Coordinates of C-alpha atoms and ligand atoms in Angstrom, one line a residue:
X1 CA 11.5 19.7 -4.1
X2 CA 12.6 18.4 -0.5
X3 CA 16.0 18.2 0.1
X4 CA 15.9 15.9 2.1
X5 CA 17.9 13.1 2.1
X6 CA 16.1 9.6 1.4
X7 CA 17.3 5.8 1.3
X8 CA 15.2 2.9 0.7
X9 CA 16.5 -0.5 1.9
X10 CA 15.5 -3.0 -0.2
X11 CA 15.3 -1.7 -4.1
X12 CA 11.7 -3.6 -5.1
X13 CA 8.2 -2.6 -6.2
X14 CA 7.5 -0.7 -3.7
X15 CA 10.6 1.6 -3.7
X16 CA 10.9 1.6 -7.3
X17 CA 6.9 3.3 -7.0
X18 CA 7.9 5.5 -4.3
X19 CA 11.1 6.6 -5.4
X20 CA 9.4 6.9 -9.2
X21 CA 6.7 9.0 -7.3
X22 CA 9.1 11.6 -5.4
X23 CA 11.3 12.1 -8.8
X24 CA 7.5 13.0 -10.0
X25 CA 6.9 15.4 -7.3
X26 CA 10.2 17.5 -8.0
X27 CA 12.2 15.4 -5.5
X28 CA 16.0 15.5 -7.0
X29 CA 17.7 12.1 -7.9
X30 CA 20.8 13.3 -6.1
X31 CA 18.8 12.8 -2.4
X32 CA 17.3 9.8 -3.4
X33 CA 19.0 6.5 -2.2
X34 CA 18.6 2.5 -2.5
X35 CA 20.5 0.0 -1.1
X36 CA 19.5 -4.2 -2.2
X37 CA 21.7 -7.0 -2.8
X38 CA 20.4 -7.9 -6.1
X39 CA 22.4 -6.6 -9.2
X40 CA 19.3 -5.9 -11.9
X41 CA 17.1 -3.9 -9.0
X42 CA 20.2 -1.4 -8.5
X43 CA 20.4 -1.4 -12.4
X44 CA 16.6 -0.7 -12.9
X45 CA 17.0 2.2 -10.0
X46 CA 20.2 3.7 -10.9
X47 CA 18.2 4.2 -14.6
X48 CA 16.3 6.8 -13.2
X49 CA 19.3 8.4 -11.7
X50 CA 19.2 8.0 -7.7
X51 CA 22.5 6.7 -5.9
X52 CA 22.4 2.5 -5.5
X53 CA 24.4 0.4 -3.1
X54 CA 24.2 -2.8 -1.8
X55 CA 25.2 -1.9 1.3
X56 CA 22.1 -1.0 3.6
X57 CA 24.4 1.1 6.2
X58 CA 26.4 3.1 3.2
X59 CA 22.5 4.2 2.0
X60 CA 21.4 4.8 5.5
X61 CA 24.4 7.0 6.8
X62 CA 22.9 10.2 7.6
X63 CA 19.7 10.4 5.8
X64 CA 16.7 12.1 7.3
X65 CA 14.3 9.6 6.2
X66 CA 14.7 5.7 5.7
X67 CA 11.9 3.8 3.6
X68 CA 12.3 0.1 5.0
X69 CA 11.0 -1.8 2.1
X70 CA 12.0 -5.3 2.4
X71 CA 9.9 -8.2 3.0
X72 CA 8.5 -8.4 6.5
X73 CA 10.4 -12.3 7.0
X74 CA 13.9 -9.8 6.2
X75 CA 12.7 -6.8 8.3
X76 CA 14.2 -8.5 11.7
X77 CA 17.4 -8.6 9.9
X78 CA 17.5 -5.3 7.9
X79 CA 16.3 -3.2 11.2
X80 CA 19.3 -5.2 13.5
X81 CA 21.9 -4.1 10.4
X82 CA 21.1 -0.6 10.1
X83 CA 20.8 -0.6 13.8
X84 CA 24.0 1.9 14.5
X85 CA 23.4 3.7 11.3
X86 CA 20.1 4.9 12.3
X87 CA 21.1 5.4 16.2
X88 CA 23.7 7.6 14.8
X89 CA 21.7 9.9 11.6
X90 CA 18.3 9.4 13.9
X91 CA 16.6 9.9 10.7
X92 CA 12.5 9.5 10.6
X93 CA 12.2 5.8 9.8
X94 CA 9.4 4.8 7.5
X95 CA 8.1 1.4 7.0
X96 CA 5.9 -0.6 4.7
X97 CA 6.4 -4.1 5.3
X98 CA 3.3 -5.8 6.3
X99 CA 2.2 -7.0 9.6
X100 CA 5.5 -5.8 11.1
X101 CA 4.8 -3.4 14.3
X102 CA 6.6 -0.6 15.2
X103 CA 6.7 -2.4 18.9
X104 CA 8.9 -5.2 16.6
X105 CA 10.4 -2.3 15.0
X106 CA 11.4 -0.1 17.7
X107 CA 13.0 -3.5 19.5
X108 CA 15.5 -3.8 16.3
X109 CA 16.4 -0.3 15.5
X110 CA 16.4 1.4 19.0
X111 CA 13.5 2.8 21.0
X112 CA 13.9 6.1 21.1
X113 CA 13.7 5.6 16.8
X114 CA 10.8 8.0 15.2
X115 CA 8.8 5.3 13.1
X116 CA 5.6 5.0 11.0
X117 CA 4.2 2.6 10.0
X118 CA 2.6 2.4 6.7
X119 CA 0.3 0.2 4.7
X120 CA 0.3 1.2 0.7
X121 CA -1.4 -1.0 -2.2
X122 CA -0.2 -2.2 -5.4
X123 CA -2.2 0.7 -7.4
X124 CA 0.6 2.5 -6.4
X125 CA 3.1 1.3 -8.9
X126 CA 0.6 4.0 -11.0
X127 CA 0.9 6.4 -8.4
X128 CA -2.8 5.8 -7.9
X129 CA -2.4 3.5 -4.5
X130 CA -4.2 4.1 -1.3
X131 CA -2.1 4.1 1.9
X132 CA -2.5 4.3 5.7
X133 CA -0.4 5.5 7.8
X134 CA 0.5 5.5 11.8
X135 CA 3.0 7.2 13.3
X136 CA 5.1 6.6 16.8
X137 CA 5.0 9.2 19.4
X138 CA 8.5 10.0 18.8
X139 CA 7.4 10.8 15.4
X140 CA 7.5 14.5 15.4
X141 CA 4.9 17.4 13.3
X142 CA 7.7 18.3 10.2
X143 CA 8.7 13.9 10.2
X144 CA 4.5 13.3 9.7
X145 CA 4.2 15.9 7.5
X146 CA 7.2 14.3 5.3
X147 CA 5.8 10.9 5.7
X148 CA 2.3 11.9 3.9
X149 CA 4.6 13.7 1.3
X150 CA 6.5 10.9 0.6
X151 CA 3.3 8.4 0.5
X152 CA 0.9 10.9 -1.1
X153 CA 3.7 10.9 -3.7
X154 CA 2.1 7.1 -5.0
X155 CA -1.9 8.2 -4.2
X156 CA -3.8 8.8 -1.7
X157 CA -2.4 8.9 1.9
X158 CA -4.7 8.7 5.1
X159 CA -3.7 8.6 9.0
X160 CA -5.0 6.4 11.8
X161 CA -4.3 7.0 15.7
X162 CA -4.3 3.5 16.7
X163 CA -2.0 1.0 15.0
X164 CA -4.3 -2.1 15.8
X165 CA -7.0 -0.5 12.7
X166 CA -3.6 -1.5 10.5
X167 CA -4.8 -4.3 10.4
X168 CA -8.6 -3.5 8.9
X169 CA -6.8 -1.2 6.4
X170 CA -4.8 -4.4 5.4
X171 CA -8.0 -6.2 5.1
X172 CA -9.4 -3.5 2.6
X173 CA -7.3 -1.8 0.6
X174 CA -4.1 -3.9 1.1
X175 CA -5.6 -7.1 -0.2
X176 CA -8.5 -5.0 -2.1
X177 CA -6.9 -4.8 -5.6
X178 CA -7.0 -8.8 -5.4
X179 CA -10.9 -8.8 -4.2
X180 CA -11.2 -6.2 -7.7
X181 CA -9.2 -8.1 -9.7
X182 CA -11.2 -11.4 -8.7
X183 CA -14.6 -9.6 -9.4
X184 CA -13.4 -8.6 -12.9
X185 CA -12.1 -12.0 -13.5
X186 CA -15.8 -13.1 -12.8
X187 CA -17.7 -10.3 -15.2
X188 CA -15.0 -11.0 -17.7
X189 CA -15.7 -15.0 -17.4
X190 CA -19.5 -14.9 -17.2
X191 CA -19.3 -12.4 -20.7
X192 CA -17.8 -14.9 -22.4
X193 CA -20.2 -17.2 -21.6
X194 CA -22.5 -15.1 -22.6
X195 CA -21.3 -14.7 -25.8
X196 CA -18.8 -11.9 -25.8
X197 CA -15.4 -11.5 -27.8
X198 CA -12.6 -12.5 -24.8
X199 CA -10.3 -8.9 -25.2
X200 CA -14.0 -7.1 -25.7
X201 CA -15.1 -8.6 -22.1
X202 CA -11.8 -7.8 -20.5
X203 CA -12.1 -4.2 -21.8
X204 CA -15.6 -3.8 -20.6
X205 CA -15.2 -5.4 -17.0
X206 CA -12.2 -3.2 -15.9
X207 CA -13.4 0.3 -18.0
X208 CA -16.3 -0.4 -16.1
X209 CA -15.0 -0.6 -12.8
X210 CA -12.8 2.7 -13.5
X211 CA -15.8 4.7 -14.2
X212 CA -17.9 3.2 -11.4
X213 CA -14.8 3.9 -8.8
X214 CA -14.5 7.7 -10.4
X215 CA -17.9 8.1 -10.1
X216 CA -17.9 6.9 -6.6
X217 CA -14.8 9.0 -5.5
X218 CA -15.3 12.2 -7.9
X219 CA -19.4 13.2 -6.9
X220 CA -20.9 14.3 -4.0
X221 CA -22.9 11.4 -4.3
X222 CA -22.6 8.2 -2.0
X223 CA -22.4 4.4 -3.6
X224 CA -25.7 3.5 -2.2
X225 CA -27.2 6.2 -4.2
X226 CA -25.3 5.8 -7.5
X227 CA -26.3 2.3 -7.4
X228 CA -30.0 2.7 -6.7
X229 CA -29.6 5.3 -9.6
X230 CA -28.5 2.7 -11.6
X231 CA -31.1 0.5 -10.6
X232 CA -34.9 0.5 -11.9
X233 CA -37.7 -1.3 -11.1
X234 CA -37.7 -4.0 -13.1
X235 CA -35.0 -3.6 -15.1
X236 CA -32.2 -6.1 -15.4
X237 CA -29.5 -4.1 -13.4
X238 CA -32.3 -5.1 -10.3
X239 CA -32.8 -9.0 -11.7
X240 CA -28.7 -8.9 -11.2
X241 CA -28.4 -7.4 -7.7
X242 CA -31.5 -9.9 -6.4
X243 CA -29.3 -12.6 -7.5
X244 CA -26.1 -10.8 -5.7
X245 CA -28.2 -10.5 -2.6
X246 CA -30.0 -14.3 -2.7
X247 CA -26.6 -15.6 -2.7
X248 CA -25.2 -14.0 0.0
X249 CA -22.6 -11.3 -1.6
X250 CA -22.2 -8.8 1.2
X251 CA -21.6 -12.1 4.0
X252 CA -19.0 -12.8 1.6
X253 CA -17.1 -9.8 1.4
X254 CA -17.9 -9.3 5.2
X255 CA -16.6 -13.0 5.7
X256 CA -13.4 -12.8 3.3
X257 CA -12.4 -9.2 4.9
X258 CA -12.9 -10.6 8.4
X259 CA -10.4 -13.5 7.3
X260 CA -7.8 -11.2 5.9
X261 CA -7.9 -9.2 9.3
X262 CA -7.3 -12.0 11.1
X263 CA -4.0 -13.0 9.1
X264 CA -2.7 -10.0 9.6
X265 CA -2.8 -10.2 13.3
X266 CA -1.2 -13.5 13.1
X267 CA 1.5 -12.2 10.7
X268 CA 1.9 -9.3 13.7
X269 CA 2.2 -12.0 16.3
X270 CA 5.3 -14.6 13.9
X271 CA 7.0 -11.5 13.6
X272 CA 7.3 -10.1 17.4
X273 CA 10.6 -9.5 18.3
X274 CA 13.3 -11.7 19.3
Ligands
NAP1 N1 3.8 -4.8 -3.3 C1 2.7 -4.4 -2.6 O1 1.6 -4.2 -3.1 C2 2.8 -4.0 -1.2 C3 1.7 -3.5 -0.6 C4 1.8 -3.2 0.7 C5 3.0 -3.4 1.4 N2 4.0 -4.0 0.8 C6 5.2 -4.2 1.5 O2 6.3 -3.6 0.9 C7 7.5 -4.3 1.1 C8 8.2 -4.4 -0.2 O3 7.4 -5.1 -1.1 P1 7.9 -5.2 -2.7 O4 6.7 -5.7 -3.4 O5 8.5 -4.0 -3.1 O6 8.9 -6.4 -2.5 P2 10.1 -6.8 -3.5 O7 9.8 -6.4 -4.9 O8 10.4 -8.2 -3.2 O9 11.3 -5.9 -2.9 C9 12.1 -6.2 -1.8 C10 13.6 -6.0 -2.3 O10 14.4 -6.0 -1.1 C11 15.5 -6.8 -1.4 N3 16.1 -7.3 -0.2 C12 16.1 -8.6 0.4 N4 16.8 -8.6 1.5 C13 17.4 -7.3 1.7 C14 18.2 -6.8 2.7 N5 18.6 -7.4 3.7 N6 18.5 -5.5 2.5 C15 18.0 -4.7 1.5 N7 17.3 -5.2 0.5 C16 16.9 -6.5 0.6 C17 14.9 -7.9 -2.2 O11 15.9 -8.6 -2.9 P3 15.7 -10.2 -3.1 O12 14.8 -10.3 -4.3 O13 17.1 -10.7 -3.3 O14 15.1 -10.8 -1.8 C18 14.0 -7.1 -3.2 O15 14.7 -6.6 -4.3 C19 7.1 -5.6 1.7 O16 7.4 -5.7 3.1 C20 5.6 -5.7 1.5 O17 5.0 -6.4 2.6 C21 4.0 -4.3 -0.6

């Protein structure tokens, strides 16, 4: 348990993980709260017993951490409305939005305001996400080590020293359970044409990529190995990753991730202050 005071502003997905996650971890519902103007997301929130509000400066008021987790086209206006609130509480201000930088950030909210800036993934709604984190100078050693609490609370939590590499993290395991999900879609598909039962491909395509992924995160054993492992001469696992490599696979995903980068530095650059 913390005791730490916590608000959210904006009551979605994410928060609904995060706050989900800390009530997980021993966090009490009584320092947990969420301020969003829509009716049925306080309802959903207020079921698992934290304080709701739809009034982004009432949650705010003297907390010692606020999760901004809004969309990134609202965070201009959410940061300018809990502008006095947070000069007031100086609380360690978290955010998730994408693409939104703490330069933006700091220009809304005040700039002596200790922020970090955070990139989760969907996986976290299973408190199996993967998020990165970057944290302000103003951001002290107690405020980083409760911004990994709060994050590792949905997965795995990582740090980077140099906000730009947001941007790659965006590009890989922001967007990445989409680039999984698209490749299961595929084995799934190409099953079925091959003759397999529709819910008996689905099953086999995602149990598959759970136990590659465990394998891959759980052993001391690197992918390139557990796939050559996997792979022998002249077997059909080989046949399959000749045909992967003939047609260019790895240019894809090098070609797709380099794409996704580049949005997300044009998402920074919409979203610079003003
Ligand atoms: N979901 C993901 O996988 C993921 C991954 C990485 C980062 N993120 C980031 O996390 C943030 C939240 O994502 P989400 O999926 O949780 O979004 P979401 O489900 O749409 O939640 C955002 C909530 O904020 C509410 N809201 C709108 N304006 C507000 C305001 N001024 N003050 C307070 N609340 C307000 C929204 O209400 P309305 O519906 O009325 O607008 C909505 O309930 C986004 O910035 C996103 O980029 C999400």
């Amino acid at each position: 348990m913390n005791g730490s005071t916590i608000a959210f502003v904006g009551g979605g997905n994410m928060a609904g993980s995060l706050a989900g996650g800390l009530l997980a971890r021993g966090w009490s519902a009584a320092d947990i709260r969420v301020s969003d103007p829509q009716e049925d997301s306080r309802a959903r929130l207020a079921a698992l017993g934290v304080h709701t509000t739809a009034d982004n400066t009432e949650a705010v008021a003297g907390a010692a951490i606020v999760v901004l987790a809004v969309k990134p086209q609202i965070m201009r206006a959410a940061c300018l409305g809990i502008r006095e609130a947070v000069a007031a509480s100086k609380p360690l201000v978290i955010s998730i939005a994408a693409g939104t930088s703490t330069e933006s950030m700091a220009a809304w909210l005040g700039e002596s305001t200790a922020i970090v800036r955070c990139m989760p993934n969907t996986p976290a709604m299973l408190q199996c996400g993967a998020s990165v984190l970057y944290a302000t100078p103003q951001v002290g050693i107690e405020q980083r080590r409760i911004a990994h609490e709060v994050l590792e609370s949905v997965g795995y939590a990582a740090w980077v020293d140099r906000e730009e590499l947001l941007h790659a993290v965006t590009a890989l395991s922001g967007s990445g359970p989409a680039y999984v999900f698209l490749m299961l879609e595929a084995m799934q598909r190409a099953g079925e044409n091959l003759g397999l039962e529709p819910g008996l491909a689905r099953r086999l395509a995602s149990q598959t990529a759970l136990g590659a992924a465990r394998m891959a995160q759980e052993g001391e054993v690197d992918v390139v190995e557990l796939r050559r492992r996997v792979t022998s001469p002249g077997g059909t696992t080989e046949r399959a990753i000749r045909v992967f490599e003939q047609t260019g696979f790895r240019e894809m995903v090098e070609a797709a991730m380099g794409a996704a980068c580049d949005r997300s530095r044009e998402l920074a650059a919409d979203a610079a202050p003003g």
